[in-house]
Short mmCIF file of C-alpha atoms in Angstrom, two decimals:
data_model
loop_
_atom_site.label_atom_id
_atom_site.label_comp_id
_atom_site.label_asym_id
_atom_site.label_seq_id
_atom_site.Cartn_x
_atom_site.Cartn_y
_atom_site.Cartn_z
CA PHE A 127 -13.39 -67.98 11.95
CA ALA A 128 -16.09 -70.40 10.79
CA ASP A 129 -18.75 -67.72 10.65
CA LEU A 130 -16.89 -65.25 8.39
CA PRO A 131 -16.45 -66.70 4.90
CA LEU A 132 -15.16 -64.84 1.85
CA GLY A 133 -16.79 -64.82 -1.57
CA ASP A 134 -19.95 -63.46 -3.08
CA VAL A 135 -23.72 -63.59 -2.81
CA TYR A 136 -25.75 -62.75 -5.91
CA ASP A 137 -29.20 -61.19 -6.10
CA ARG A 138 -30.40 -63.30 -9.03
CA PRO A 139 -29.76 -66.82 -10.35
CA ILE A 140 -26.61 -67.46 -12.35
CA GLN A 141 -27.26 -68.48 -15.97
CA GLY A 142 -26.37 -71.94 -17.28
CA VAL A 143 -25.71 -73.71 -13.98
CA PRO A 144 -26.25 -77.47 -14.44
CA LYS A 145 -29.13 -78.97 -12.49
CA GLY A 146 -29.72 -82.27 -10.76
CA ARG A 147 -27.10 -85.00 -10.70
CA LEU A 148 -24.59 -83.05 -12.78
CA PHE A 149 -24.69 -80.17 -10.29
CA GLN A 150 -24.31 -82.61 -7.38
CA LEU A 151 -21.13 -83.97 -8.99
CA LEU A 152 -19.85 -80.44 -9.53
CA GLN A 153 -20.63 -79.56 -5.92
CA LYS A 154 -18.77 -82.63 -4.59
CA PHE A 155 -15.80 -81.75 -6.80
CA MET A 156 -15.74 -78.17 -5.45
CA GLU A 157 -16.03 -79.41 -1.87
CA ALA A 158 -13.03 -81.68 -2.44
CA LEU A 159 -11.01 -78.77 -3.85
CA ALA A 160 -12.08 -76.31 -1.15
CA PRO A 161 -13.22 -77.94 2.11
CA GLY A 162 -15.78 -75.81 3.93
CA ILE A 163 -17.02 -74.12 0.74
CA ILE A 164 -20.61 -72.92 0.53
CA PHE A 165 -21.48 -73.65 -3.09
CA GLU A 166 -25.15 -72.78 -3.57
CA MET A 167 -25.20 -72.06 -7.29
CA THR A 168 -28.77 -73.21 -7.98
CA ASP A 169 -30.47 -71.04 -5.34
CA ASP A 170 -32.54 -67.95 -6.16
CA ARG A 171 -29.79 -65.97 -4.39
CA PRO A 172 -26.69 -68.01 -5.25
CA ARG A 173 -23.57 -67.79 -3.13
CA VAL A 174 -20.05 -69.09 -3.31
CA LEU A 175 -18.20 -68.60 -0.03
CA VAL A 176 -14.99 -70.10 1.33
CA PRO A 177 -13.60 -70.07 4.87
CA ILE A 178 -11.30 -67.11 5.56
CA GLY A 179 -8.89 -69.51 7.26
CA GLY A 180 -8.30 -71.14 3.88
CA ALA A 181 -6.82 -67.93 2.41
CA GLN A 182 -3.42 -68.37 0.77
CA THR A 183 -1.82 -66.11 3.42
CA LEU A 184 -3.10 -65.04 6.84
CA ARG A 185 -1.44 -62.71 9.31
CA VAL A 186 -2.59 -61.62 12.74
CA ASP A 187 -0.74 -58.60 14.13
CA LEU A 188 -1.04 -56.01 16.83
CA PRO A 189 -2.15 -52.57 15.63
CA GLY A 190 0.84 -50.69 14.24
CA GLU A 191 2.76 -53.90 13.62
CA GLU A 192 0.84 -55.02 10.52
CA PRO A 193 2.84 -55.37 7.28
CA SER A 194 3.31 -52.46 4.92
CA ASP A 195 4.96 -54.44 2.11
CA TYR A 196 2.24 -56.65 0.67
CA SER A 197 4.49 -58.18 -1.97
CA LYS A 198 6.13 -60.38 0.66
CA LEU A 199 3.29 -61.45 2.94
CA GLU A 200 3.99 -64.45 5.12
CA ASP A 201 1.74 -66.33 7.50
CA SER A 202 1.91 -65.21 11.12
CA THR A 203 -0.79 -66.76 13.28
CA ALA A 204 0.76 -66.88 16.76
CA LEU A 205 -1.69 -64.20 17.98
CA LEU A 206 -4.81 -66.07 16.84
CA VAL A 207 -7.32 -66.38 19.65
CA GLY A 208 -7.33 -70.19 19.89
CA GLY A 209 -3.64 -70.71 19.07
CA GLY A 210 -1.31 -70.39 16.12
CA PHE A 211 -0.20 -72.89 13.49
CA GLY A 212 3.19 -74.33 12.57
CA SER A 213 2.65 -73.93 8.84
CA THR A 214 0.38 -72.43 6.21
CA LYS A 215 -0.64 -75.93 5.12
CA GLU A 216 -1.71 -76.83 8.68
CA ARG A 217 -3.67 -73.56 9.08
CA ARG A 218 -5.46 -73.92 5.76
CA LYS A 219 -6.36 -77.54 6.47
CA LYS A 220 -7.70 -76.89 9.97
CA LEU A 221 -9.42 -73.55 9.44
CA SER A 222 -11.18 -74.79 6.29
CA VAL A 223 -13.20 -77.18 8.46
CA PRO A 224 -16.05 -75.20 10.08
CA LYS A 225 -16.07 -77.37 13.22
CA THR A 226 -12.38 -76.70 13.86
CA ALA A 227 -12.55 -73.06 12.74
CA ARG A 228 -15.23 -72.37 15.39
CA GLU A 229 -12.53 -72.79 18.03
CA TYR A 230 -10.74 -69.68 16.67
CA LYS A 231 -12.16 -66.23 17.31
CA VAL A 232 -11.64 -62.84 15.70
CA SER A 233 -10.40 -60.22 18.15
CA VAL A 234 -10.95 -56.49 17.68
CA ASP A 235 -7.55 -56.02 19.34
CA HIS A 236 -5.74 -57.47 16.32
CA VAL A 237 -5.22 -56.52 12.68
CA TYR A 238 -5.95 -59.30 10.17
CA THR A 239 -4.22 -59.29 6.81
CA PHE A 240 -5.03 -62.00 4.32
CA GLU A 241 -4.26 -62.78 0.73
CA CYS A 242 -6.57 -64.82 -1.40
CA TYR A 243 -6.71 -65.44 -5.10
CA ASP A 244 -8.34 -67.74 -7.59
CA HIS A 245 -5.88 -68.99 -10.16
CA SER A 246 -8.76 -69.94 -12.47
CA MET A 247 -10.11 -66.39 -12.71
CA ASP A 248 -9.11 -64.29 -15.72
CA PHE A 249 -9.95 -60.75 -14.63
CA ALA A 250 -8.61 -59.19 -17.85
CA ASN A 251 -11.34 -60.98 -19.85
CA TYR A 252 -13.86 -61.47 -17.00
CA GLU A 253 -13.83 -65.22 -17.52
CA GLN A 254 -13.51 -68.31 -15.36
CA VAL A 255 -10.99 -70.74 -16.82
CA LEU A 256 -11.92 -74.38 -16.26
CA MET A 257 -10.12 -77.62 -16.97
CA LEU A 258 -8.81 -78.20 -20.46
CA GLY A 259 -8.87 -74.45 -21.14
CA LYS A 260 -12.66 -74.12 -21.25
CA ARG A 261 -13.68 -70.55 -20.51
CA ILE A 262 -16.92 -69.27 -19.01
CA ASP A 263 -17.89 -65.69 -19.87
CA LEU A 264 -18.97 -64.17 -16.57
CA VAL A 265 -20.61 -61.12 -18.15
CA GLU A 266 -23.09 -63.50 -19.75
CA LYS A 267 -23.45 -66.02 -16.92
CA LEU A 268 -23.85 -63.42 -14.17
CA ASP A 269 -26.53 -61.70 -16.27
CA GLY A 270 -25.18 -58.21 -15.63
CA GLN A 271 -24.43 -58.77 -11.95
CA VAL A 272 -21.05 -57.64 -10.70
CA MET A 273 -18.69 -60.25 -9.29
CA SER A 274 -17.35 -59.20 -5.91
CA LEU A 275 -15.11 -60.35 -3.11
CA GLY A 276 -16.86 -59.83 0.17
CA MET A 277 -17.03 -61.12 3.70
CA TYR A 278 -20.37 -62.35 4.97
CA LYS A 279 -21.88 -63.98 8.01
CA ARG A 280 -22.06 -67.68 7.20
CA ASP A 281 -25.75 -68.25 7.90
CA ASP A 282 -27.16 -64.92 6.73
CA LYS A 283 -27.24 -64.10 3.00
CA SER A 284 -28.13 -60.48 3.67
CA SER A 285 -25.38 -59.77 6.20
CA CYS A 286 -22.45 -58.33 4.26
CA ILE A 287 -19.48 -57.04 6.25
CA TYR A 288 -17.70 -55.63 3.20
CA LYS A 289 -17.80 -56.08 -0.55
CA PHE A 290 -15.29 -55.12 -3.25
CA PRO A 291 -16.85 -55.27 -6.74
CA PHE A 292 -14.84 -56.28 -9.82
CA TRP A 293 -16.14 -54.48 -12.89
CA HIS A 294 -15.11 -55.09 -16.48
CA GLU A 295 -15.56 -52.67 -19.38
CA ARG A 296 -17.66 -55.27 -21.24
CA MET A 297 -20.23 -55.00 -18.43
CA MET A 298 -20.93 -51.40 -19.34
CA LYS A 299 -22.80 -52.74 -22.37
CA THR A 300 -24.89 -55.03 -20.12
CA PRO A 301 -26.61 -52.82 -17.52
CA GLU A 302 -26.99 -54.35 -14.08
CA LYS A 303 -30.57 -55.52 -13.58
#
């Protein structure tokens, strides 16, 4: 589980990211909020990835037994290769730590269903909502790049397993570069 984080990798730098000490403080803050996060916002190919084990809900089922009603997803980790967890809180805490998550393996014999969301993301306006109601316009900051939710290999920026892009109508005025 440690090698399959969720998030996005961008092809170009993100605009307006603080540099130096201010970024280091921001990075420490993000790491405290989301243990195991890869928060490389100042790189030429920035990426923000979080451990899949930290998803709000995680289910592991046998094929044909996976849920069909996604409005009532509940954790079910007894079939995890490495052992299940007694609670969502325990799973999120342990699988957010890469060292612990490495003990758990993905099996092609199981179906994985997970739910993840970012309560600070305003998809209707394509903005990130920060503390005290401050909003960051992602059309501007991403410089025409599309925000996506994807799964990647942890140590390989070019290895994308899947990627679901989130477009906004305002982006149509800012062509992707």
